[in-house]
Short mmCIF file of C-alpha atoms and ligand atoms in Angstrom, two decimals:
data_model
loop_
_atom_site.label_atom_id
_atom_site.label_comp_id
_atom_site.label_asym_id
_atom_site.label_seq_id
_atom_site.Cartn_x
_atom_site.Cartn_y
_atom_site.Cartn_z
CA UNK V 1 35.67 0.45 -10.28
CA UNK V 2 32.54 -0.65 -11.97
CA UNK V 3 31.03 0.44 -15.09
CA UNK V 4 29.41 4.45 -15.42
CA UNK V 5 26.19 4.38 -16.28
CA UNK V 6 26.07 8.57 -15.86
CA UNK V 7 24.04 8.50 -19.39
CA UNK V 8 21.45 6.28 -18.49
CA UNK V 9 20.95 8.24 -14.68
CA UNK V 10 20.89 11.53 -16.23
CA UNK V 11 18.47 10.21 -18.54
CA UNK V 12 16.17 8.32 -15.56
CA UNK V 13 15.81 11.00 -13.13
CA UNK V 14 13.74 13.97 -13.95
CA UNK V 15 14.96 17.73 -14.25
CA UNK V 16 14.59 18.88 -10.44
CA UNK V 17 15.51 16.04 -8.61
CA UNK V 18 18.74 15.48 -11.01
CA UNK V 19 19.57 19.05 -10.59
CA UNK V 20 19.51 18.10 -6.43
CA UNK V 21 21.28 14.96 -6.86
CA UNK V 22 23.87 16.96 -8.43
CA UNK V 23 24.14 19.21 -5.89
CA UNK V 24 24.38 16.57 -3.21
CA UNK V 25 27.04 15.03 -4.98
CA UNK V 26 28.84 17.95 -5.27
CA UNK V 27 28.88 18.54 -2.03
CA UNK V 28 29.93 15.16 -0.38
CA UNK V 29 33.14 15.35 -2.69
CA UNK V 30 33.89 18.52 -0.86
CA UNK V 31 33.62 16.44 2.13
CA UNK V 32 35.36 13.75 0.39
CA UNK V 33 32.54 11.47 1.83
CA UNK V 34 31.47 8.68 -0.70
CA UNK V 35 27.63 9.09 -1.34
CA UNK V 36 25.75 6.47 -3.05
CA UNK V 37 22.28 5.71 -4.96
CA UNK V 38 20.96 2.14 -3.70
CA UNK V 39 18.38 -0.42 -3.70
CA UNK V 40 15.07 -0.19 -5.86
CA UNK V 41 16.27 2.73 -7.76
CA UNK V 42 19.18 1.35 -9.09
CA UNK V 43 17.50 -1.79 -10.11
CA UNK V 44 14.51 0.03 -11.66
CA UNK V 45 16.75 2.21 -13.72
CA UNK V 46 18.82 -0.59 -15.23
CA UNK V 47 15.47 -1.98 -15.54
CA UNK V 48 14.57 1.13 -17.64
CA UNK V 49 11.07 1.17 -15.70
CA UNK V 50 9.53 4.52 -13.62
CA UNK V 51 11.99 5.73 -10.57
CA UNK V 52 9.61 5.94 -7.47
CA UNK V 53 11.48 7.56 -4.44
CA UNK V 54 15.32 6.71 -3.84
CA UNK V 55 17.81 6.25 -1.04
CA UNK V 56 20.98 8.30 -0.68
CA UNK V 57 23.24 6.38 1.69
CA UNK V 58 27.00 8.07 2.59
CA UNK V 59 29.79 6.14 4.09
CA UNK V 60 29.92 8.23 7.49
CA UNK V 61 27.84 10.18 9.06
CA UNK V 62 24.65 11.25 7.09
CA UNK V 63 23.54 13.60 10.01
CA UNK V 64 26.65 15.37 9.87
CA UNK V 65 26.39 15.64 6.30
CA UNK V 66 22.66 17.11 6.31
CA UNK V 67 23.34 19.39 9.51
CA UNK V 68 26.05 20.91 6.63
CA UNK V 69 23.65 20.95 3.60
CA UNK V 70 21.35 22.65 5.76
CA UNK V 71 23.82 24.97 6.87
CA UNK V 72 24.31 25.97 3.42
CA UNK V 73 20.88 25.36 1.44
CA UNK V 74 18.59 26.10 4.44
CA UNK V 75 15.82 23.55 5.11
CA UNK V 76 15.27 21.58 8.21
CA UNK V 77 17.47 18.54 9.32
CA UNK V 78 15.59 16.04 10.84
CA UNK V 79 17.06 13.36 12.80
CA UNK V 80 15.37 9.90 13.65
CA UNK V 81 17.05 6.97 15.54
CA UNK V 82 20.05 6.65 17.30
CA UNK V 83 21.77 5.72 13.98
CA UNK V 84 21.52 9.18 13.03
CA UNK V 85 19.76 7.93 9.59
CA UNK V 86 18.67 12.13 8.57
CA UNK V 87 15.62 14.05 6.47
CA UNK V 88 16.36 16.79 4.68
CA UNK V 89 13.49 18.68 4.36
CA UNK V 90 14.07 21.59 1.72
CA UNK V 91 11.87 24.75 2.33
CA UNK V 92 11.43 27.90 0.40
CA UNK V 93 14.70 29.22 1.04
CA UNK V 94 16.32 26.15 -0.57
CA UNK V 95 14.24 26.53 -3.49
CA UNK V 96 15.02 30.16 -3.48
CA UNK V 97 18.68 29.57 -2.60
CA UNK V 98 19.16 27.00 -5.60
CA UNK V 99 16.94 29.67 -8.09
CA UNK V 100 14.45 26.54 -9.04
CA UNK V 101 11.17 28.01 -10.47
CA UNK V 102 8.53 27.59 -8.27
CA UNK V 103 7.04 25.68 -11.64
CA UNK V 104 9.49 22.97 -11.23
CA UNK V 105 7.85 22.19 -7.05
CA UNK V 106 5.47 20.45 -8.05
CA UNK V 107 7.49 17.40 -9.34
CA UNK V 108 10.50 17.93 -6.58
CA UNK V 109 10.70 16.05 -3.81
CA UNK V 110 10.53 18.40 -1.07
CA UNK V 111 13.08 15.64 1.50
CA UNK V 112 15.43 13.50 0.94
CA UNK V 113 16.13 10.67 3.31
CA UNK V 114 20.23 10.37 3.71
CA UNK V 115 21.41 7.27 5.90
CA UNK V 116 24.78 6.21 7.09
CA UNK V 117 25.80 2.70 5.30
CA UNK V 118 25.33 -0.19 8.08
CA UNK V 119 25.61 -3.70 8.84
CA UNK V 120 22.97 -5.63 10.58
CA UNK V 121 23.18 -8.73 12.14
CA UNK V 122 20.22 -10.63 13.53
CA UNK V 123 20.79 -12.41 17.42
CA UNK V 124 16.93 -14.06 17.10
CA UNK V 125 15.24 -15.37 14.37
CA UNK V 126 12.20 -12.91 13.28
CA UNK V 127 13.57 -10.19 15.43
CA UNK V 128 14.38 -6.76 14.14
CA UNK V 129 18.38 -6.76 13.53
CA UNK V 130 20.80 -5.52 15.54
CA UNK V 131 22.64 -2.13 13.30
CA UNK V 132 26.15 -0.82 13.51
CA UNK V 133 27.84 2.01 11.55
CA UNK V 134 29.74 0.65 8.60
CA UNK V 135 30.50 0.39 4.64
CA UNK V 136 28.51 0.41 1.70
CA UNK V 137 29.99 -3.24 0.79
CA UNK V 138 28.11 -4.58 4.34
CA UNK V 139 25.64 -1.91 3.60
CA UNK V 140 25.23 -3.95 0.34
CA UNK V 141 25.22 -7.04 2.33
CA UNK V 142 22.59 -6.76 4.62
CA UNK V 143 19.99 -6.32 1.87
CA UNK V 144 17.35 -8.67 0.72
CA UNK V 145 18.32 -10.09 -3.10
CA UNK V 146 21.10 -9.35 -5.41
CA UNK V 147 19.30 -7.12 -7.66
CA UNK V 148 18.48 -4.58 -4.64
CA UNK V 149 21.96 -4.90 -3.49
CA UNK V 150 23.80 -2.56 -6.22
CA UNK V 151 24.84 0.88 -5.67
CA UNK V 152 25.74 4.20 -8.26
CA UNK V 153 27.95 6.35 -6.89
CA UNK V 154 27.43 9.79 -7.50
CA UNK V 155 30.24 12.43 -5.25
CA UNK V 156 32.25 13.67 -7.68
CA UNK V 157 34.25 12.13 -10.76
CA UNK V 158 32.34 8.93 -9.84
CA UNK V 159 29.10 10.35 -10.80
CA UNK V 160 27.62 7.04 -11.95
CA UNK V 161 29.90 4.30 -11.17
CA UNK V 162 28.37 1.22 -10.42
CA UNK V 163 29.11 -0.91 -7.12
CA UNK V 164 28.15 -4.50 -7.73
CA UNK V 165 29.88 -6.52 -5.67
CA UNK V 166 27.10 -9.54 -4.93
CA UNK V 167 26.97 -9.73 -9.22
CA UNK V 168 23.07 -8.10 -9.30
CA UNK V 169 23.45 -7.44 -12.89
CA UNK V 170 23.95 -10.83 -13.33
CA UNK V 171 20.95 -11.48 -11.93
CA UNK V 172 18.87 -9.08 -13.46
CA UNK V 173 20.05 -10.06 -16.57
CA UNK V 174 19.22 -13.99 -15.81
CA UNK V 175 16.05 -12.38 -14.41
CA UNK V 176 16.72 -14.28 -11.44
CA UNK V 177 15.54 -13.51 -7.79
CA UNK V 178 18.44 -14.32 -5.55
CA UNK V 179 19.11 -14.16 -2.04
CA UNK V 180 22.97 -13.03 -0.27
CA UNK V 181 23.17 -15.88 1.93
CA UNK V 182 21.50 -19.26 3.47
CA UNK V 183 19.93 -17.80 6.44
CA UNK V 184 18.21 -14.74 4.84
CA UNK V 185 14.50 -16.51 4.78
CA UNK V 186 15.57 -17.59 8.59
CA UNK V 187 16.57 -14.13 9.23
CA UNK V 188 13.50 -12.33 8.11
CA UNK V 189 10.71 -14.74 7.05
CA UNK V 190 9.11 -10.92 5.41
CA UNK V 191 12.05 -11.90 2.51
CA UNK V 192 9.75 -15.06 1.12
CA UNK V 193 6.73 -12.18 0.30
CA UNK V 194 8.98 -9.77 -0.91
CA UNK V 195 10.57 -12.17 -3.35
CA UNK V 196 7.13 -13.18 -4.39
CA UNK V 197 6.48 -9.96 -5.16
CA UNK V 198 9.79 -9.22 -7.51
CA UNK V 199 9.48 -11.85 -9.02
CA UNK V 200 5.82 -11.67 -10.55
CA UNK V 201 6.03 -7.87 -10.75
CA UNK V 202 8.99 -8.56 -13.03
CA UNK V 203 8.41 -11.74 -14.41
CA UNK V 204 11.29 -13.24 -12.97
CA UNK V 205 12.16 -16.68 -11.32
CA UNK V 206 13.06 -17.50 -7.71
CA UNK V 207 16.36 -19.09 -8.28
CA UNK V 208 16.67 -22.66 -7.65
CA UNK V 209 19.14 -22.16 -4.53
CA UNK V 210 16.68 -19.57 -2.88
CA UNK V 211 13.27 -21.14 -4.01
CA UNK V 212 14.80 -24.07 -2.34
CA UNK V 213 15.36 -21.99 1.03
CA UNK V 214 11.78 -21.12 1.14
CA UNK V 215 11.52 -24.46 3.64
CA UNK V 216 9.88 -25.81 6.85
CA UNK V 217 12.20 -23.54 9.24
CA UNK V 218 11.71 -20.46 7.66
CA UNK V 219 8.35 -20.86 7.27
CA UNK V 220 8.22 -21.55 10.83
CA UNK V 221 9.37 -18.29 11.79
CA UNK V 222 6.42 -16.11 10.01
CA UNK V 223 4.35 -17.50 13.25
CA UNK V 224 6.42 -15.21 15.14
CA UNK V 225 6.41 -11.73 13.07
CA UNK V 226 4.36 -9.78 14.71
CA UNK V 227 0.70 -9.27 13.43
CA UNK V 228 1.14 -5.52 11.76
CA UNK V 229 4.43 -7.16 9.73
CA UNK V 230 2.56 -9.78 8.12
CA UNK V 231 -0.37 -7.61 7.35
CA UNK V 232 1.95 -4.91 5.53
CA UNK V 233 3.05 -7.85 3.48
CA UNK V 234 -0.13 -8.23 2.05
CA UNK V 235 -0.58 -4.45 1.71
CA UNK V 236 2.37 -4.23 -0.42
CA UNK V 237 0.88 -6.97 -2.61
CA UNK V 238 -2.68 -5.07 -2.67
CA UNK V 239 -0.78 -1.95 -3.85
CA UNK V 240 0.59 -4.00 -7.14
CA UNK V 241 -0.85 -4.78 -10.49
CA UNK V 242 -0.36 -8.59 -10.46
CA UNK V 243 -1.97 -8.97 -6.69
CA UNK V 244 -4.20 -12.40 -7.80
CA UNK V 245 -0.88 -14.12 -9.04
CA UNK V 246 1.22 -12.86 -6.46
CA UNK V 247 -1.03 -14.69 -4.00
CA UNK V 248 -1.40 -17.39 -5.82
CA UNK V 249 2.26 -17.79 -5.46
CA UNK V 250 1.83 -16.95 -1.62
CA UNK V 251 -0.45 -19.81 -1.65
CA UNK V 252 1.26 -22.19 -3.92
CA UNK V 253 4.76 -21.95 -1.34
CA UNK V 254 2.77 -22.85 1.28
CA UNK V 255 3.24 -19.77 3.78
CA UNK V 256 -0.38 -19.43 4.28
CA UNK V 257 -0.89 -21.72 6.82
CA UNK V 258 1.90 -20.44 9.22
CA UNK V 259 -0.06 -17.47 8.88
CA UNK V 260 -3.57 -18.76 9.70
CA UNK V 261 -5.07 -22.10 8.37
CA UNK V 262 -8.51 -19.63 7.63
CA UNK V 263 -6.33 -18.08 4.91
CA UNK V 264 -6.08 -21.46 2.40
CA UNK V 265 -10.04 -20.69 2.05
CA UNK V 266 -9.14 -17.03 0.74
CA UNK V 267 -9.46 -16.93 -3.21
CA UNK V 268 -7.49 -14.47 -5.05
CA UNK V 269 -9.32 -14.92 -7.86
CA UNK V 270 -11.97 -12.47 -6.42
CA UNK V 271 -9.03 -10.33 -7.12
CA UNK V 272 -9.08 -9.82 -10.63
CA UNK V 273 -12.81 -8.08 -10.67
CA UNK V 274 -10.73 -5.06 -9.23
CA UNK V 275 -7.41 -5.49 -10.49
CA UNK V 276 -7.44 -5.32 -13.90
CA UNK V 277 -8.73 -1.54 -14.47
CA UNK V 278 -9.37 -0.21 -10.95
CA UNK V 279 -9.66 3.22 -12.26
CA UNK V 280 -12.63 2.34 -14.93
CA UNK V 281 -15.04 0.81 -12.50
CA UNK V 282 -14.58 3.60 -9.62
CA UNK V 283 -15.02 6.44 -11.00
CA UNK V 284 -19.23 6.22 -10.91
CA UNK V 285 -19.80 5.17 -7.58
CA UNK V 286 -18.24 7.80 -4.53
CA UNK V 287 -17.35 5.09 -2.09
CA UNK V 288 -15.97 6.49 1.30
CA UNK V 289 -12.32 6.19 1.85
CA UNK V 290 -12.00 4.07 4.60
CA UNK V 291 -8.37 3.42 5.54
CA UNK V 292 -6.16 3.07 2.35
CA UNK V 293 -8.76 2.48 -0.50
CA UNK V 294 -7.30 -0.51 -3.10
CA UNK V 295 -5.26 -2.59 0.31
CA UNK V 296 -9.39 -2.73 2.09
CA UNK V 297 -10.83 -3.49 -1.14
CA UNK V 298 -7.93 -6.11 -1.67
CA UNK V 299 -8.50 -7.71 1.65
CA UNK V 300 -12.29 -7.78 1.37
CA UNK V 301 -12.46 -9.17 -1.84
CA UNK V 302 -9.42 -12.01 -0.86
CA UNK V 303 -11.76 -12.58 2.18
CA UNK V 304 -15.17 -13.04 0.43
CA UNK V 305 -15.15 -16.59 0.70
CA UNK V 306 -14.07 -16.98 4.00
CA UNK V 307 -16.72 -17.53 6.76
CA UNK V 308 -17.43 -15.00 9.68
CA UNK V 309 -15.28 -16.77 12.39
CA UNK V 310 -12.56 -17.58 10.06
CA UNK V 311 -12.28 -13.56 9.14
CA UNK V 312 -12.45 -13.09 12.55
CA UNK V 313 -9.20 -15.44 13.20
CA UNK V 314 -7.52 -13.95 10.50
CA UNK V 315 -8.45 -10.30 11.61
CA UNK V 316 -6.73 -11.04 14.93
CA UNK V 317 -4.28 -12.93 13.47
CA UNK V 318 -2.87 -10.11 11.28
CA UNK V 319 -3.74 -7.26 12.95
CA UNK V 320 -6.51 -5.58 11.43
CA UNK V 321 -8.32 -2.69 12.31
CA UNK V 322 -11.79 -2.66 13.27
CA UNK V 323 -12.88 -0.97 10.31
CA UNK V 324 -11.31 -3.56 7.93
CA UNK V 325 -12.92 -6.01 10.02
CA UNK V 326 -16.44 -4.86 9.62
CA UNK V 327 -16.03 -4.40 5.82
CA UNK V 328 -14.72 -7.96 5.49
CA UNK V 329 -17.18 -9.93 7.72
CA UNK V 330 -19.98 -7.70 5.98
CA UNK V 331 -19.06 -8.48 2.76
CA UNK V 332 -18.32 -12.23 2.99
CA UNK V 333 -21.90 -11.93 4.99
CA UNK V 334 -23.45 -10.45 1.85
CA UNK V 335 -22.03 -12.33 -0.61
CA UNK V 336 -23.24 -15.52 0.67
CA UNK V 337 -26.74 -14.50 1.78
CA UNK V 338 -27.57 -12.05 -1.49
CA UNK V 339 -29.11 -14.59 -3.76
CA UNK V 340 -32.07 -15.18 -0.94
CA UNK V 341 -32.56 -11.40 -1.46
CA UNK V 342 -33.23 -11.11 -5.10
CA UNK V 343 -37.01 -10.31 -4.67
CA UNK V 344 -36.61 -8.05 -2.24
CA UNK V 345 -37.94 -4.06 -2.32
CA UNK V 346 -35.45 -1.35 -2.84
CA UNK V 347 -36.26 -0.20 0.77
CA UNK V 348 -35.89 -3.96 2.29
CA UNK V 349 -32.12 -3.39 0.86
CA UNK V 350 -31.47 -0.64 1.63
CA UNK V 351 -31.79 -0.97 5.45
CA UNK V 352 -30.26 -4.37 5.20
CA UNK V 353 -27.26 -2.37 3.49
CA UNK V 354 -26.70 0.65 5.79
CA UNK V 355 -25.60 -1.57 8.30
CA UNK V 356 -22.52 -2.68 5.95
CA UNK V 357 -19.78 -0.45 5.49
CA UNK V 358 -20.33 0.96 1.32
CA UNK V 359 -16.78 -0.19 0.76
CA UNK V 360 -18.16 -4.15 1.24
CA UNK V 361 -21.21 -3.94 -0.84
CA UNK V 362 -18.75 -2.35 -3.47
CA UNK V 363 -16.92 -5.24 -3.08
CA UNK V 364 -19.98 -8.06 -3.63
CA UNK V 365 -21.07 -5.49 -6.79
CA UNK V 366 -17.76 -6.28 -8.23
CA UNK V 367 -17.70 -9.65 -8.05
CA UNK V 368 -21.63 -10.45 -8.45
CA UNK V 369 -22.70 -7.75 -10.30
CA UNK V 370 -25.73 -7.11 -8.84
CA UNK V 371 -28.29 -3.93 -10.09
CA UNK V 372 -29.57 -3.66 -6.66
CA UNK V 373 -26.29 -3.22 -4.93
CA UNK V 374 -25.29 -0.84 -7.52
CA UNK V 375 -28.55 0.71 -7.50
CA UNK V 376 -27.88 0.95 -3.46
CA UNK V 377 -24.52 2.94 -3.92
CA UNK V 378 -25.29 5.64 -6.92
CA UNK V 379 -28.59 6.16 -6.08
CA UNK V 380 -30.57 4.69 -2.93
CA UNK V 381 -28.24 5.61 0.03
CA UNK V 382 -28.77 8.73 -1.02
CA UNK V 383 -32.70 8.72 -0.55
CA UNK V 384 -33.93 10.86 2.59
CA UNK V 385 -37.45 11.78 3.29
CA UNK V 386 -38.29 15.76 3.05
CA UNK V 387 -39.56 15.29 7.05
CA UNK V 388 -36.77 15.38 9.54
CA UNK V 389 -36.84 15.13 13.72
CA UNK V 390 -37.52 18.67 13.70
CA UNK V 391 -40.95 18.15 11.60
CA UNK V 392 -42.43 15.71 14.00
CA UNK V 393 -41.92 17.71 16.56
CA UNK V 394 -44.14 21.04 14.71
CA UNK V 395 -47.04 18.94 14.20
CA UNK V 396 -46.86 17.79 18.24
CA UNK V 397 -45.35 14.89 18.41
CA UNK V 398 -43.06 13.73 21.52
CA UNK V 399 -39.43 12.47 20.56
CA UNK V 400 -39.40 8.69 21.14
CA UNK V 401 -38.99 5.77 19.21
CA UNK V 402 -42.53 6.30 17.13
CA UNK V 403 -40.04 9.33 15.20
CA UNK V 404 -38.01 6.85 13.70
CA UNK V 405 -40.45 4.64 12.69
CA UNK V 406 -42.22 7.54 11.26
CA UNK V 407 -39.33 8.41 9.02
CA UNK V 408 -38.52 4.86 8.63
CA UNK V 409 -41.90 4.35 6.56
CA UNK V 410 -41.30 8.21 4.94
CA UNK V 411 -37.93 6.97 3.45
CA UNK V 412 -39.26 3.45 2.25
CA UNK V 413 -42.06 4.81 0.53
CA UNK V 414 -39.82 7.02 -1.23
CA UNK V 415 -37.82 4.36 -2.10
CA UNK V 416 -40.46 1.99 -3.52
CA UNK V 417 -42.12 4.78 -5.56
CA UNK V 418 -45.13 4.97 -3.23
CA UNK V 419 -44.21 8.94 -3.11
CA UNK V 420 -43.07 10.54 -5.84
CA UNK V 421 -43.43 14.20 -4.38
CA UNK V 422 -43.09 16.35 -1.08
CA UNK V 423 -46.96 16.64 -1.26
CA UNK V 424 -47.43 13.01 -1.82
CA UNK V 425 -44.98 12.80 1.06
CA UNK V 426 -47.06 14.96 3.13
CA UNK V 427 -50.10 13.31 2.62
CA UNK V 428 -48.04 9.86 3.60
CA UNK V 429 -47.39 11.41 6.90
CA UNK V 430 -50.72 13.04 7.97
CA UNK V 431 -51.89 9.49 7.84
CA UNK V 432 -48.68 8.25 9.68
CA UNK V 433 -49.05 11.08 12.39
CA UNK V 434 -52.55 9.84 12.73
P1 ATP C 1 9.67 -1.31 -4.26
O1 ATP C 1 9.74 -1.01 -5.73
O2 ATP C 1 8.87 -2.50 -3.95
O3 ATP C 1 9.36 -0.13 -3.41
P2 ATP C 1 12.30 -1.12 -3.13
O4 ATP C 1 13.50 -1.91 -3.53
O5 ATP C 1 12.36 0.35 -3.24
O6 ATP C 1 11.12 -1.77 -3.98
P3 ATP C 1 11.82 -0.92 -0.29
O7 ATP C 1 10.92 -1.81 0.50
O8 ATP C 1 11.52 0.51 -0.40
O9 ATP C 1 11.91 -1.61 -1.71
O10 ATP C 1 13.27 -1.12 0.29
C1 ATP C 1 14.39 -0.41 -0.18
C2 ATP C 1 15.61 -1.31 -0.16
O11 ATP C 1 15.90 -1.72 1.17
C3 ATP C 1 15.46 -2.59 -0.96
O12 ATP C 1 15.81 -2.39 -2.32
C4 ATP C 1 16.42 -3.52 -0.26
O13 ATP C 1 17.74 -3.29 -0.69
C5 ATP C 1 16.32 -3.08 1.19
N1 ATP C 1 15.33 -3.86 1.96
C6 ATP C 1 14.03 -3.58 2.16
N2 ATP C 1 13.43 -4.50 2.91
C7 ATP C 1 14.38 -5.41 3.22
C8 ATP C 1 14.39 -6.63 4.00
N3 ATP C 1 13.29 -7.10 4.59
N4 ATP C 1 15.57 -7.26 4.10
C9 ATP C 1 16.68 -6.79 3.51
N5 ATP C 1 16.74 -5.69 2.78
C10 ATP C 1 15.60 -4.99 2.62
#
């Protein structure tokens, strides 16, 4: 039996989600079924840092387990793969069931995943593991580093326990990335990112022993992850504080040109013009949301240096969707051609920068720092002439191509402070019409 940390739990999790770990834990010592708290969270909260979302897993079966909460909380089970890994989606009758003040919703998560403990053992290099029922000491096993492989235990008198068997306090301690066993980078090539990310998020080292598995074979295998599982690497990297050293780190191991040779041009110094404050230098400028906002403006800005072909390589390469694409071949586009532009009008940019998605010219503005481009995004996208289709038309002209042109000049003038007014505007068009 391993230490009880109940003190320091208690004290991590916050009032509504304690009060339904409780009653979880309650309820699998009824069942005498051993339910645990593992991975991140149990790492983060010896860590003393924020819990995120956590993962329940019993040793049995978690769909029987949530068909019975349900049964007795109300809610909704739901049940994914053939593992029978379960949701439990709490509803208003659980809330009203369990008398928790609708105050307390807002900060309750309304499911909770519960999966049955597993081992997983990979036939193929790169391929997704094959899974078989099991306990939470292979459950443990299967994991990625030592200090995601601990578990509390929370049924009943062993509210807290902890179940270290591969020594992750050790580690955390020694502040030391670790991985279970020799083949693990072999296994899942993912593992060299994720420990990347640990250990600059933490400020920890890559053990010796592991660093030193981070070699030529495993490296081979990213070449064979499929596009979408790279990419969501480098989204998970996007997503963090320390995203320029992270990649720096990618870079420094050397896994970027398994990836795509294209990707040693990428500089992730672009990086830091977003990722110091992000939240200081959006809030003036309204930039659509395309996709998930901070992983496109991570990839865009990585990508700024890299030429047109070599995005589109990478873009293949990795997956990307069209959108991202656009923004990243527009932006690198921009950022190399903008200093030609510096005498140009406001209108002359303008049209140059409707064809790029707002999100890229964003991006250049960060790095170059531009007025024009910022000018562009608070003020002259904005900038439509009074006139519209519809006005041509009353004063008899025919639809065609001459209506665009028309309020193609209407718009430019407005934008180069040749009209100041919807008279002078007017006046502007009677000559145009003429
Ligand atoms: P984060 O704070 O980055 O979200 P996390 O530990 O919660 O960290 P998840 O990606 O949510 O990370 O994974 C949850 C747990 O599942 C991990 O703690 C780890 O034990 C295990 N895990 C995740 N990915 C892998 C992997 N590729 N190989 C082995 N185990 C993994």
């Amino acid at each position: 039996m391993g230490r009880n940390y109940s003190d320091l739990l208690e004290k991590s999790l916050d009032g509504s989600r304690l009060e339904l770990l409780h009653l979880l834990a309650y309820q699998a010592s009824l069942l005498r079924m051993p339910l645990y708290l593992v991975g991140g969270v149990v790492r983060d909260i010896l860590l003393g840092r924020p819990v995120k979302d956590f993962d329940l897993v019993v040793e049995g079966d978690s769909a029987a387990f949530a068909e019975y909460i349900v049964e007795k909380f109300g809610g909704r089970v739901l049940i994914h793969s053939k593992f029978r890994t379960a949701t439990w989606v709490l509803n208003e009758t659980t809330f009203k069931r369990l008398d928790i003040p609708s105050f307390q919703l807002l900060d309750t998560p309304l499911s909770f995943d519960l999966i049955s403990a597993r081992t997983e053992t990979y036939t193929q290099p790169g391929a997704l593991p094959t899974v078989k029922r099991s306990t939470i000491a292979d459950d443990l096993r299967r994991r990625d580093f030592t200090i995601n492989a601990m578990a509390f235990r929370l049924d009943g008198e062993h509210f807290g326990e902890i179940f270290d068997p591969l020594d992750g306090q050790k580690d955390l301690e020694n502040r030391l990335i670790r991985v279970l066993q020799e083949r693990s980078f072999v296994d899942d090539p993912t593992r060299m990112f994720r420990a990347i990310r640990y250990a600059v998020r933490y400020g920890f080292e890559i053990a010796p022993e592991t660093l030193s598995l981070i070699n030529e074979e495993a490296r081979g295998v990213l070449s064979q992850l499929s596009g979408e599982r790279l990419r969501h690497e480098f989204d998970l990297m996007f997503e963090e504080e320390k995203t320029s050293v992270m990649l720096e780190s990618v870079k420094e191991l050397d896994l970027l040109n398994s990836i795509h040779p294209a990707l040693l041009i990428a500089d992730s110094q672009q990086l830091t013009a977003f990722v110091d404050k992000p939240e200081q230098k959006f809030g003036e400028f309204i930039v659509p949301d395309i996709l998930s906002f901070k992983q496109t403006l991570g990839w865009v800005l990585y990508l700024l240096n890299v030429s047109g072909d070599g995005i589109e390589d990478i873009a293949k390469q990795l997956a990307f969707p069209t959108l991202l694409t656009k923004a990243a071949r527009g932006a690198a586009v921009l950022n190399k051609d903008f200093a030609a532009f510096k005498d140009w009008k406001p209108s002359q940019w303008t049209f140059y920068l409707d064809e790029i998605p707002a999100l890229a010219v964003f991006a250049v503005y960060l790095v170059q720092k531009e007025q024009a481009l910022r000018d562009y995004l608070t003020t002259w996208r904005n900038v439509k002439p009074f006139a519209t289709g519809y006005t041509l038309q009353q004063r008899g002209l025919e639809p065609g191509p001459k209506f665009g042109e028309i309020l193609h000049r209407l718009r430019a003038a407005w934008l180069d402070g040749d009209v100041k007014s919807e008279e002078e505007e007017k006046l502007l068009l009677d000559r145009l019409v003429k």
